[in-house]
Every structure is written in structure tokens, then in C-alpha cells.
Coordinates of C-alpha atoms and ligand atoms in Angstrom, one line a residue:
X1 CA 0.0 0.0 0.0
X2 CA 1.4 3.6 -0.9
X3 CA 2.3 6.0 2.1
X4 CA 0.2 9.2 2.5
X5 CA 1.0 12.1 1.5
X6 CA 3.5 10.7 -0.1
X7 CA 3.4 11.4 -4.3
X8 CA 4.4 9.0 -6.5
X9 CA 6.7 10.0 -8.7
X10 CA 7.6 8.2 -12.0
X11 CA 10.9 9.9 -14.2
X12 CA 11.8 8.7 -17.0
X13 CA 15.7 9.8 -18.4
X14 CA 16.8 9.2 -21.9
X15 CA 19.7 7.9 -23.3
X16 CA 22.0 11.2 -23.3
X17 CA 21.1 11.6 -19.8
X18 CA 22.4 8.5 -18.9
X19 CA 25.8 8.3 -21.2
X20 CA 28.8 8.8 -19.1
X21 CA 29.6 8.0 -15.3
X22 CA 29.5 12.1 -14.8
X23 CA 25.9 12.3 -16.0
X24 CA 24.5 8.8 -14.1
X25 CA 25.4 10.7 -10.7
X26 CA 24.0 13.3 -11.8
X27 CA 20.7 11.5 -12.6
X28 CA 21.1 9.8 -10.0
X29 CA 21.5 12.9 -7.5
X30 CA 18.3 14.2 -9.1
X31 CA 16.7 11.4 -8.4
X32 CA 17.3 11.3 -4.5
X33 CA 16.3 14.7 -4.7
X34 CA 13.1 13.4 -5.6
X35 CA 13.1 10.7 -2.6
X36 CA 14.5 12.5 -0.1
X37 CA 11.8 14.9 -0.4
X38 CA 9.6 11.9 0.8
X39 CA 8.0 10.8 -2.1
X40 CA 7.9 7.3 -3.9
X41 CA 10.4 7.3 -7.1
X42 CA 10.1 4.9 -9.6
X43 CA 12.6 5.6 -12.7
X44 CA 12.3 4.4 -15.9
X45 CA 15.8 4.9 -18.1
X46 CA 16.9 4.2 -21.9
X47 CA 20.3 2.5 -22.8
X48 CA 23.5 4.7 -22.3
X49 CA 24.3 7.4 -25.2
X50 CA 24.3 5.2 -28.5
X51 CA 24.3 1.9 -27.0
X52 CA 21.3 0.5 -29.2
X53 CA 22.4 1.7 -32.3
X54 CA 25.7 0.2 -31.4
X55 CA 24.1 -3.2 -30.4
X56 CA 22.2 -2.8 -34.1
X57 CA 25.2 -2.6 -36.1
X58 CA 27.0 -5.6 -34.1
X59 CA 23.9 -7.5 -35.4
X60 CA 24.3 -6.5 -38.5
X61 CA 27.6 -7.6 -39.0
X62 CA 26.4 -10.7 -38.6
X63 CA 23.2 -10.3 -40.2
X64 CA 21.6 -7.3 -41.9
X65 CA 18.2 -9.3 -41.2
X66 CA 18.4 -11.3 -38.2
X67 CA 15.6 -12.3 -36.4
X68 CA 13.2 -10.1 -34.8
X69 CA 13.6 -11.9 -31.8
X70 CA 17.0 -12.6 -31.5
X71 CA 17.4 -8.7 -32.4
X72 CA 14.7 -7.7 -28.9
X73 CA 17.1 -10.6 -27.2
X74 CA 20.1 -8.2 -28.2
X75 CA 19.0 -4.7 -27.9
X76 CA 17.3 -4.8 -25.0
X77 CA 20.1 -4.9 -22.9
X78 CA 21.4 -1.5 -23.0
X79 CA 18.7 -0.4 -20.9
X80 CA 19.5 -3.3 -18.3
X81 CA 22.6 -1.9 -18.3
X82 CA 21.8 1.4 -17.4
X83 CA 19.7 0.2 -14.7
X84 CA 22.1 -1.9 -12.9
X85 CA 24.6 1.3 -13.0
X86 CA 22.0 3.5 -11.9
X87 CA 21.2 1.3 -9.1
X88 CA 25.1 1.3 -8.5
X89 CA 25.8 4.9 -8.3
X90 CA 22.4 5.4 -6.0
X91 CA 23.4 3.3 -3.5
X92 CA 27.0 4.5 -3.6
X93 CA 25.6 7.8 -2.7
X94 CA 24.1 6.2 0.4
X95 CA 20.8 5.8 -0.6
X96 CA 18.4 2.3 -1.2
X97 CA 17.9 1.5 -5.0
X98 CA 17.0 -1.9 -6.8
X99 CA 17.2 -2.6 -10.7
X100 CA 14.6 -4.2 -12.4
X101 CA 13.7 -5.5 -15.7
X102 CA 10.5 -6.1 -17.7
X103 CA 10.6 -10.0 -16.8
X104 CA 11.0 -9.0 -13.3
X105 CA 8.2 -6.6 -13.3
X106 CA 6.1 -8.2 -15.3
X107 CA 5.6 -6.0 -18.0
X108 CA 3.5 -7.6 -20.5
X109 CA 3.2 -7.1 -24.2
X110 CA 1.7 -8.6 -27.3
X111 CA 4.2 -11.1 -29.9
X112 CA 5.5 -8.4 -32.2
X113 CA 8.7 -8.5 -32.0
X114 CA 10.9 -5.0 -32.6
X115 CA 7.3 -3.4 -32.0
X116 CA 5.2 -4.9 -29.2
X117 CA 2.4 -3.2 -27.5
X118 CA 2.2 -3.3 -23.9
X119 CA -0.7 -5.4 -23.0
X120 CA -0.4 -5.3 -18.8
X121 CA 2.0 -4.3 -16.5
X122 CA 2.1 -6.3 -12.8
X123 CA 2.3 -3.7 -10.2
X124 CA 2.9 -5.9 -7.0
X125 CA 6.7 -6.5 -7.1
X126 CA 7.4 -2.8 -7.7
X127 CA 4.8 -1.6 -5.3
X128 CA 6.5 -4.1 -2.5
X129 CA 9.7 -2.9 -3.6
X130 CA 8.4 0.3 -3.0
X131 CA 7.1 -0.4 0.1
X132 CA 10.7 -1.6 1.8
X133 CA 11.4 2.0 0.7
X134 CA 13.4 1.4 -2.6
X135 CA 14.0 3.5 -4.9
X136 CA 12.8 1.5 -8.3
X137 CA 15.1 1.6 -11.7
X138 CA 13.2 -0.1 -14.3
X139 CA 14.1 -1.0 -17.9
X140 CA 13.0 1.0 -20.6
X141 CA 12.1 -0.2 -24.0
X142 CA 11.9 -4.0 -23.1
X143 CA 8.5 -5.9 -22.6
X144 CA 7.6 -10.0 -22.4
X145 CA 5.3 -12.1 -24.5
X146 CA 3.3 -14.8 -23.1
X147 CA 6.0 -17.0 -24.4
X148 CA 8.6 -14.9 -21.6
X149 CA 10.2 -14.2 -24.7
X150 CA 11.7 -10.8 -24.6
X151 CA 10.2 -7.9 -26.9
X152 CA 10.9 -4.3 -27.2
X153 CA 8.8 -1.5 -27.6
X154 CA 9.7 0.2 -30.9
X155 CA 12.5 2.7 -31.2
X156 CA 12.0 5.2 -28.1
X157 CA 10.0 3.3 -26.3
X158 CA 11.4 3.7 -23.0
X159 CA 8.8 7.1 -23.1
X160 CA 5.9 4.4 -23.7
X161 CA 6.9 2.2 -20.5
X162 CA 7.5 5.2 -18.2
X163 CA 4.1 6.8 -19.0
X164 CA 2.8 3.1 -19.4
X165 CA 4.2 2.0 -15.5
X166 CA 2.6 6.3 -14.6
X167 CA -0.6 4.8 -15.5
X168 CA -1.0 1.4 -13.9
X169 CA 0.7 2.6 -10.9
X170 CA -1.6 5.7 -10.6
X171 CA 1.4 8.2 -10.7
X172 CA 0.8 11.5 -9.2
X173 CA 3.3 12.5 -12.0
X174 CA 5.4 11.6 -14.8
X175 CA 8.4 13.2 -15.5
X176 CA 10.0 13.2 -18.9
X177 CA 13.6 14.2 -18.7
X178 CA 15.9 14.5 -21.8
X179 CA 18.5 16.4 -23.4
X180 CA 16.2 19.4 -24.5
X181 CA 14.3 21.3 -21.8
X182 CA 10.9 20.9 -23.1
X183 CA 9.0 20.5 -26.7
X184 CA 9.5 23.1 -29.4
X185 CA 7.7 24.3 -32.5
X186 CA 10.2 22.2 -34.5
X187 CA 13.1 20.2 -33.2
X188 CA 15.8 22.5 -31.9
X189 CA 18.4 21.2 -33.5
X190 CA 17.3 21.5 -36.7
X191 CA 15.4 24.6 -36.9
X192 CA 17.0 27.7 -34.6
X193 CA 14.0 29.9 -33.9
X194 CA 12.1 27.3 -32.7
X195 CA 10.6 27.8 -29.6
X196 CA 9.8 26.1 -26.6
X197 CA 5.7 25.7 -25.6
X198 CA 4.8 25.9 -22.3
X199 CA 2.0 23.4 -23.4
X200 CA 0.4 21.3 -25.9
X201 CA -2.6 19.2 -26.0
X202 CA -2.2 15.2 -26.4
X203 CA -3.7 15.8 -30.1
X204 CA -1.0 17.4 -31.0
X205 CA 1.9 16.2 -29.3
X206 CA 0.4 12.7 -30.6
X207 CA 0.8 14.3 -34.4
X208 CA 4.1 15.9 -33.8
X209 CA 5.2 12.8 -32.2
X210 CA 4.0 10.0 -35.1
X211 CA 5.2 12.8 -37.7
X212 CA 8.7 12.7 -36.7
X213 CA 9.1 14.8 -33.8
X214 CA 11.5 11.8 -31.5
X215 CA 11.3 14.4 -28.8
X216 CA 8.5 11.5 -27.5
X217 CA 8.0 8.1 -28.9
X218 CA 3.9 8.7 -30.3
X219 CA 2.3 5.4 -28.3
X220 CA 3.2 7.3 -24.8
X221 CA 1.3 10.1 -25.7
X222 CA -1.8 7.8 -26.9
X223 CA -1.3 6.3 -23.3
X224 CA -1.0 9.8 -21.6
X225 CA -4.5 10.9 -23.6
X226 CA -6.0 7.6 -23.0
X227 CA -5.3 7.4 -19.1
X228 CA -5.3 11.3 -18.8
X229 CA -1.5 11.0 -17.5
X230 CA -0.1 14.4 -16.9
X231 CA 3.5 14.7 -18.5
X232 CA 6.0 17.0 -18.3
X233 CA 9.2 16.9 -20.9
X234 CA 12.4 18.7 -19.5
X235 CA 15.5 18.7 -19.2
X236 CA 17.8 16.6 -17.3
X237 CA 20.7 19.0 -16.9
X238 CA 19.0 22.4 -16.2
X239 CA 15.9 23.5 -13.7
X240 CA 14.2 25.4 -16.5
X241 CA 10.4 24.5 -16.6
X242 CA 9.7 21.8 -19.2
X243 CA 6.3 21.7 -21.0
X244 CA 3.2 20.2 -19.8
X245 CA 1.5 17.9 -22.0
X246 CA -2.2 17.2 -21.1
X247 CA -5.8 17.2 -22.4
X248 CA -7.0 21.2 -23.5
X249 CA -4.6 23.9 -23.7
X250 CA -5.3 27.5 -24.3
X251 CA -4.3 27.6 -27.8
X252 CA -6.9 28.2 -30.0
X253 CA -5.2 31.3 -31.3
X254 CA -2.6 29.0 -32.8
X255 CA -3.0 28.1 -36.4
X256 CA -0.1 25.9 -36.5
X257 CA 1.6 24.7 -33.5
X258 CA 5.0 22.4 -35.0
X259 CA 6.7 21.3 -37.6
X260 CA 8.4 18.1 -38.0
X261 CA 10.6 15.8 -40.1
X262 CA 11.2 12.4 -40.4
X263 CA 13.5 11.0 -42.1
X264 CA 12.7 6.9 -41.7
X265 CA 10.2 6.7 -44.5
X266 CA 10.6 5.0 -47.6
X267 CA 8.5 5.1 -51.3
X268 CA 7.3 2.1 -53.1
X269 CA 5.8 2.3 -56.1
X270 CA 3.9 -0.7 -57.9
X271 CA 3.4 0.2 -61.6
X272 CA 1.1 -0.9 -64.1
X273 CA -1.8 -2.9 -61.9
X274 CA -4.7 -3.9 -63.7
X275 CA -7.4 -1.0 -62.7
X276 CA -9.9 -3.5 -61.4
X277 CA -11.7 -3.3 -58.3
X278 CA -10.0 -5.1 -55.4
X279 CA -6.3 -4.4 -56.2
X280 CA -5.6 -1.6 -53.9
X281 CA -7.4 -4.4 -51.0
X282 CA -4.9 -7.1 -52.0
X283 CA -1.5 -4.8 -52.1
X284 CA -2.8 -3.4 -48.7
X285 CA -4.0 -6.6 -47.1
X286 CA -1.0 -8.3 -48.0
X287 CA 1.0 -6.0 -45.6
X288 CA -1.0 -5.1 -43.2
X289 CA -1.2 -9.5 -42.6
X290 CA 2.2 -8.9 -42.5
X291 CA 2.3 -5.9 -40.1
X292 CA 3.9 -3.3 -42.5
X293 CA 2.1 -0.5 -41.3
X294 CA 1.4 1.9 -44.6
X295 CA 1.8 6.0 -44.9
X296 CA 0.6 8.1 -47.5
X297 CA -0.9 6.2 -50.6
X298 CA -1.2 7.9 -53.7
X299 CA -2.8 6.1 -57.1
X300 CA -2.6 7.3 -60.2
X301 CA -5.8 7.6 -62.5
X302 CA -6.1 4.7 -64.7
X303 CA -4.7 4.4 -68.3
X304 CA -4.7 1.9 -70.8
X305 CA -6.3 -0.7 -68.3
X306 CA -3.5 -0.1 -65.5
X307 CA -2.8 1.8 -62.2
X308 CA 0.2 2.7 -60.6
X309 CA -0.2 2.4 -57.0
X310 CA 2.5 4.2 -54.6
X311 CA 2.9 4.7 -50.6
X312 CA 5.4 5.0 -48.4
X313 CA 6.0 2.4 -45.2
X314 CA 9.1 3.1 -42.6
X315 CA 12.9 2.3 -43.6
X316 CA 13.2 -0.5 -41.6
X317 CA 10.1 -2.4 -43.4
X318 CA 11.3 -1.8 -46.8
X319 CA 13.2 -4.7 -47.7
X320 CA 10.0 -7.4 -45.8
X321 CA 7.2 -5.1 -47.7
X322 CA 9.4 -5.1 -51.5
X323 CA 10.4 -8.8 -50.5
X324 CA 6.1 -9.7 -50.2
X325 CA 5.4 -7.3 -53.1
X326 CA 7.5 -9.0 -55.3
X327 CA 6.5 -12.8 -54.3
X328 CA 3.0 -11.7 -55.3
X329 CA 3.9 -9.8 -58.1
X330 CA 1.7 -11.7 -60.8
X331 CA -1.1 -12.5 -58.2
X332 CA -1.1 -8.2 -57.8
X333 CA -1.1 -7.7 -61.6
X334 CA 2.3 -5.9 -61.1
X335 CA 4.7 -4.5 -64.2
X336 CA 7.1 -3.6 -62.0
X337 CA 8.4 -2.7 -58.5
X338 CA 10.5 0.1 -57.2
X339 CA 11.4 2.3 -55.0
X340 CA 13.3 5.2 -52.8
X341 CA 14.7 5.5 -49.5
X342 CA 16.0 8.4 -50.1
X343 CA 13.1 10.4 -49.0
X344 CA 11.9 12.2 -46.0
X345 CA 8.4 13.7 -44.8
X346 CA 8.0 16.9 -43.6
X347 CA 4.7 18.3 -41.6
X348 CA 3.1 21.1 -40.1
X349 CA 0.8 20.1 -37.4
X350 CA -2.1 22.4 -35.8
X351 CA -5.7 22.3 -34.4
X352 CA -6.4 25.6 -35.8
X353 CA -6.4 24.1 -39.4
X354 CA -9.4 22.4 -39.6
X355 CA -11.4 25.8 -39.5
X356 CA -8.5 27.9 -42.0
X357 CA -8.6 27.5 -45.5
X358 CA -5.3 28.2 -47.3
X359 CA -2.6 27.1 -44.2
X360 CA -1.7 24.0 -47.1
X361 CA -1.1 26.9 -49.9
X362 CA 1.0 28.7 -47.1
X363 CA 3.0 25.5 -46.7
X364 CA 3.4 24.9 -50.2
X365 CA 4.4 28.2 -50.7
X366 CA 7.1 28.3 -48.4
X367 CA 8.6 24.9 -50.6
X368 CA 8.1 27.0 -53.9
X369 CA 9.8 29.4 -52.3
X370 CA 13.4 27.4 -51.0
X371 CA 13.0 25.4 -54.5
X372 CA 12.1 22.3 -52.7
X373 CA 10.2 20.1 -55.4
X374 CA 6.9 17.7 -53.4
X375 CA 6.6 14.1 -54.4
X376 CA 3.3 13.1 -52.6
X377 CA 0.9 15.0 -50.0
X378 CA -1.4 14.1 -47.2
X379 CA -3.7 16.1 -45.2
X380 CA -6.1 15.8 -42.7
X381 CA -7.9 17.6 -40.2
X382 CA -4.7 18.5 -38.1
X383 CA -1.5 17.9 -40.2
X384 CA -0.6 18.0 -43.5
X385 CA 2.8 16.5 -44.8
X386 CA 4.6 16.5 -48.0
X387 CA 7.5 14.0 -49.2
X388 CA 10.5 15.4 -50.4
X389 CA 14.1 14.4 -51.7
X390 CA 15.5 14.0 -48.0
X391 CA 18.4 16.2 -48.4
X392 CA 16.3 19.0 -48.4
X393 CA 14.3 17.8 -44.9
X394 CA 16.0 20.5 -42.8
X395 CA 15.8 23.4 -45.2
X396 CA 12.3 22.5 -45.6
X397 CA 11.4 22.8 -42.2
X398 CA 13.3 26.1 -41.6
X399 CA 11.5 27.4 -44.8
X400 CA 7.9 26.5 -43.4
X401 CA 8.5 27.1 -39.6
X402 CA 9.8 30.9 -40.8
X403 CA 6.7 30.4 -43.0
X404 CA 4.6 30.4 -39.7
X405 CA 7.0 31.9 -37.8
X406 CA 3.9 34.9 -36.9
X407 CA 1.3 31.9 -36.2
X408 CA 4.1 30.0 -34.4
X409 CA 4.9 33.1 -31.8
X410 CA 3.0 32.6 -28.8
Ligands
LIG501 P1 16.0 10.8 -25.1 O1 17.3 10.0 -25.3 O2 16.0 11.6 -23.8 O3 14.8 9.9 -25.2 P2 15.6 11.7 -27.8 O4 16.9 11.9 -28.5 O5 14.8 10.5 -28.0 O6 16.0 11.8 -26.2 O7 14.6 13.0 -27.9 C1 15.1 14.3 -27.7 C2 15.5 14.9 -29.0 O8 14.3 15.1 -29.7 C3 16.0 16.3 -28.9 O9 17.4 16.2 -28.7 C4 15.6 17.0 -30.2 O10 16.7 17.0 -31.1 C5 14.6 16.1 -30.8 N1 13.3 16.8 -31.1 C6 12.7 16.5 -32.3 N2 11.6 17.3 -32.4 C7 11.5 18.0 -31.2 C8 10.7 19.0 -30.7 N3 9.6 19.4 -31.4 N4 10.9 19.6 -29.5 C9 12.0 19.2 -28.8 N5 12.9 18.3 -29.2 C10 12.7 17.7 -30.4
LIG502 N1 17.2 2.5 -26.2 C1 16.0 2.5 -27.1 C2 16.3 3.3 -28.4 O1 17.4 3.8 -28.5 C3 14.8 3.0 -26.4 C4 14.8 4.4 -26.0 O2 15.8 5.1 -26.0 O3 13.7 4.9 -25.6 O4 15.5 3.5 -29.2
LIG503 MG1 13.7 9.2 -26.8

């Protein structure tokens, strides 16, 4: 049982805040701040600095497609690394702290490998854990099947398990701490004016997120929404205030509240499909058996009896989706098969949209403008993205943030 008054805290620190000796006590002095202050700290941390990434490429010098198992056997150990360290360095500093990992906790997901959705999460050991006054270091990133096989939770997921463990523990507050001290109108790095927002609704931090912006992996804000968690992104090496992410925000004035880019996109294109009803099902069916999760589509009109059919998927599904495509080429009616990865999408996201005609010509504008040629559009109701060439991702982003720069100001 939890100790009134106490809060429950849940933090969450990414990988660059974990990366050296220097910055795990520093973390980990943060985090006893958090304790000593007598509330209940359960941490949730990513793998050390480039430690995934690292652990990909050892794979693929083995294997550029291993298994999706074996790979989720491999790659989630960085974050029990950087538990077992943080655990280290708390208790050096005189304070009680136990690692644990998802197999431990019991945090349960579905089979998909390299992508699994957390199912349920066992509160009891972490809660008795709690309870002998422990300060709790959980794994980021890693889950378990019902076959104890270990899954992971997509790239950046470690955001997904801390606001996933803020949820079923009924966290008075989850705490998102990284290497920028809040979320921006465009990523930081890229894009210099961009500024910091003190808030932003789930909506759109859930569009910003799936459209590129890493700043939080997109299924912790669909969480956050769905269990009304409050989060708050800052950073882990200053006190500046972070932004709140949470259900309304007082922004209707803004037409346009982020851009983003994402660069993990790839185009296929299947040329010359019979234009018969039912193609476009079997392509898409096809994949989405296979859990290729599909982008923008775009068809062409038909023209002498045949369709082109194009859409993008993400990087790291091009090779499975061009390897089905091309198995089934005759049952797909397909002339041919190719495609690009050297593409990237950039979006503008907003609520204010919906109701303002003409924020697309502004957008498209702003490419005309830096000579940046579009390949394929989407809209909807609160984004709208174009594909480009990819080298031109940042200058596109700078062109259209400046482009909004005045609907942007807050
Ligand atoms: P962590 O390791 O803490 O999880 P990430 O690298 O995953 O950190 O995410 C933080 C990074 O997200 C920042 O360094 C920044 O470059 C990037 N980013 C992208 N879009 C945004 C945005 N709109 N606001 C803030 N940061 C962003
Ligand atoms: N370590 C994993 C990654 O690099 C998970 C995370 O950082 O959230 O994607
Ligand atoms: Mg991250």
C-alpha cells in the first residue's frame, strides 16, 4: 500500500542523460532529490548514449536481417545496463535503490517483436519494492510475451513504458527528462528559432510525435491521452520549466503549432496494376497480414487498363514489404516494383487548421519558395505532410517554420 502524503513519482531519463559516469550521478543525485523529499520514485531509463544503435550494427555484421527476436534478445540490454549502473551509483551515494527489468516486473506485451504493444503491466513486485522504501530503476524499451520471450517496444519506447508504468501505478506525476528542456515548435536542433511551448494538447503532441518529432515516442502520448496522465518533458541538466503535455490547452489562437521531419520513410511504387476493383485491397491486405504498417498512398488515375499504386512504409520495413510485393507480383497484376529511401516527410501540425482555408497553400508556398520540389501529400484535419528528396528535410522545415514563424509566436 502507498504511504500518505507521499506522491508518487515516476521519471523517465533518456539515453543522453544516462551516457557517461558524470551524468549517471547526476541522474542519480536528481533522483534522490526526488526521494529525499519523501515521495515514492520509480525511474524508468533508456540505454547509455548510443548503446542501441551500437548493439544494431554488431547484429548486422552478422546479419543485416536477423531475427526479430533474437534482435529484442540483443537490444534490450542496454537499458539493463543502465539500470544496474544506476542502481550502483544510487546506493553509492548512500541511498536504497533496486534494478529491475521487464521479466521482473512483469511487463506484458503482445508477440510483435521490434514493435510490441504493452498489454499489462504487474504492479505488485514494484509496489512491494516500494514499500521496503526502494528507490525502483526499471528497464525501458523491453517488454515480455506470453512466451517470456523478450520484446521491445519500438524505437524510443522507453517514453511508452515510463508513462505506461505512470498509468498502472496511478502516478501523481510523470516526468520526462531528456537532453532538451521541453518541446518546441520544431526540433531545436534543426530549426534555430524554434521555440519552446509551455504546453500542448495530447492531439498534438500525438501528431508531432507520429510525424517525426522523437522528442516522445507517439504510443506514450496515446497512453497519456488515454489514461489522462499528466507529462511533463524537460530537461535533465537544467531547472528550466519543461512543457506540460495534457488534455486542452489554451491555444486556440494558434494556427499551426509544430513542424516536423522524419527521415525513416521510404516510397514504393507498384506500376502498371490492372485497374480492377479489389487491387488496392490485395496490395494493402497483403502487408498489413504482415504488419507493414502503410503512410501516404497515392494512385494514379487509370490508363490503358492499368494503375500505378505508390505509398510509403518506414525504412526499416522496406526490404520485408518489396520482398512480399515482389513474391506476389503476378497475383497483384504488377509490371514492375521500385522504389526510394531516399526520401523524408515533412509536416506542419495544428488544431487551428481544420477551421483555415489556405494554411496548405501557405505550406506549399514556403517549398516554392526554397525550391524544394513535393513528391506526394497528405492532409487531414490537423497535419498536413509532404515527401521530399531527403536532403532537403531541414531546409524545408526552416523554410515553413519561418513560414509560420507569426502563427508560431506565442
Ligand atoms: P532521449 O534520449 O532523452 O529519449 P531523444 O533523442 O529520443 O531523447 O529525444 C530528444 C530529441 O528530440 C532532442 O534532442 C531533439 O533534437 C529532438 N526533437 C525533435 N523534435 C523536437 C521538438 N519538437 N521539440 C523538442 N525536441 C525535439
Ligand atoms: N534505447 C532505445 C532506443 O534507442 C529505447 C529508448 O531510448 O527509448 O530506441
Ligand atoms: Mg527518446
Amino acid at each position: 500500500m502507498r504511504r500518505e502524503p507521499n506522491l508518487l513519482i515516476v521519471q523517465k531519463f533518456g539515453g543522453s542523460s544516462v551516457a557517461n559516469v558524470e551524468r549517471v550521478f547526476n541522474v542519480a543525485k536528481r533522483i534522490i532529490e526526488t526521494y529525499k523529499q519523501g515521495n515514492d520514485v520509480v525511474v524508468v531509463l533508456s540505454a547509455q548514449g548510443d548503446t542501441t544503435d551500437e548493439l544494431i550494427a554488431k547484429a548486422h555484421e552478422i546479419d543485416l536481417h536477423p531475427s526479430r527476436r533474437e534482435m529484442d534478445m540483443l537490444i534490450s540490454t542496454g537499458e539493463q545496463i543502465s539500470v544496474a549502473l544506476m542502481a550502483m551509483a544510487i546506493q553509492k551515494l548512500g541511498y536504497p535503490a533496486v534494478s529491475l527489468n521487464a521479466f521482473q516486473v512483469g511487463m506484458y506485451t503482445n508477440r510483435t517483436h521490434s514493435n510490441a504493444r504493452l498489454k499489462k503491466i504487474h504492479t505488485e513486485r514494484i509496489e512491494a519494492e516500494l514499500d521496503r522504501k526502494n528507490i525502483v530503476l526499471v528497464t525501458g524499451f523491453q517488454g515480455i510475451n506470453r512466451f517470456e520471450d523478450i520484446t521491445t517496444l519500438g524505437r524510443s519506447g522507453s517514453d511508452t513504458t515510463a508513462v505506461a508504468l505512470a498509468a498502472a501505478l496511478k502516478a501523481d506525476k510523470c516526468e520526462i527528462y531528456t537532453d532538451v528542456d521541453g518541446v518546441y515548435t520544431a526540433d531545436p536542433r534543426v530549426v534555430k528559432n524554434a521555440r519552446k511551448l509551455k504546453e500542448i494538447s495530447y492531439d498534438e503532441m500525438l501528431e508531432l510525435a507520429s510525424l517525426g518529432a522523437k522528442v516522445l515516442h507517439n504510443r506514450s502520448v496515446e497512453i497519456a491521452k488515454k489514461y489522462n496522465v499528466e507529462l511533463v518533458v524537460r530537461s535533465s541538466l537544467t531547472n528550466a520549466e519543461g512543457t506540460v503535455v495534457k488534455e486542452v490547452c489554451n491555444m486556440e489562437k494558434m494556427l499551426v503549432s509544430g513542424v516536423a521531419g522524419d527521415k525513416n520513410v521510404a516510397r514504393i511504387s507498384v506500376i502498371g496494376v490492372e485497374d480492377t476493383p479489389g487491387k488496392a485491397f490485395e496490395l494493402f491486405s497483403l502487408l498489413a497480414k504482415h504488419k507493414i504498417s502503410v503512410d501516404i498512398i497515392l494512385q494514379s488515375i487509370g490508363r490503358d487498363g492499368t494503375k500505378d499504386i505508390s505509398f510509403t512504409v518506414a525504412r526499416d520495413d522496406l526490404h520485408d514489404a518489396l520482398k512480399l510485393i515482389n513474391e506476389n507480383k503476378e497475383r497483384l497484376t504488377a509490371k514492375d516494383v521500385v522504389y526510394s529511401d531516399k526520401i523524408a516527410k515533412v509536416s506542419i501540425v495544428g488544431a487551428g487548421m481544420a477551421t483555415n482555408p489556405g494554411v496548405a497553400a501557405m505550406m506549399f508556398e514556403a517549398m516554392y519558395n526554397a525550391g524544394i520540389n513535393i513528391n506526394m501529400i497528405s492532409t487531414s484535419e490537423v497535419k498536413i505532410s509532404v515527401l521530399i528528396d531527403e536532403k532537403y528535410t531541414e531546409d524545408a522545415m526552416n523554410a515553413i517554420h519561418e513560414q509560420f514563424r507569426l502563427a508560431i509566436e506565442r
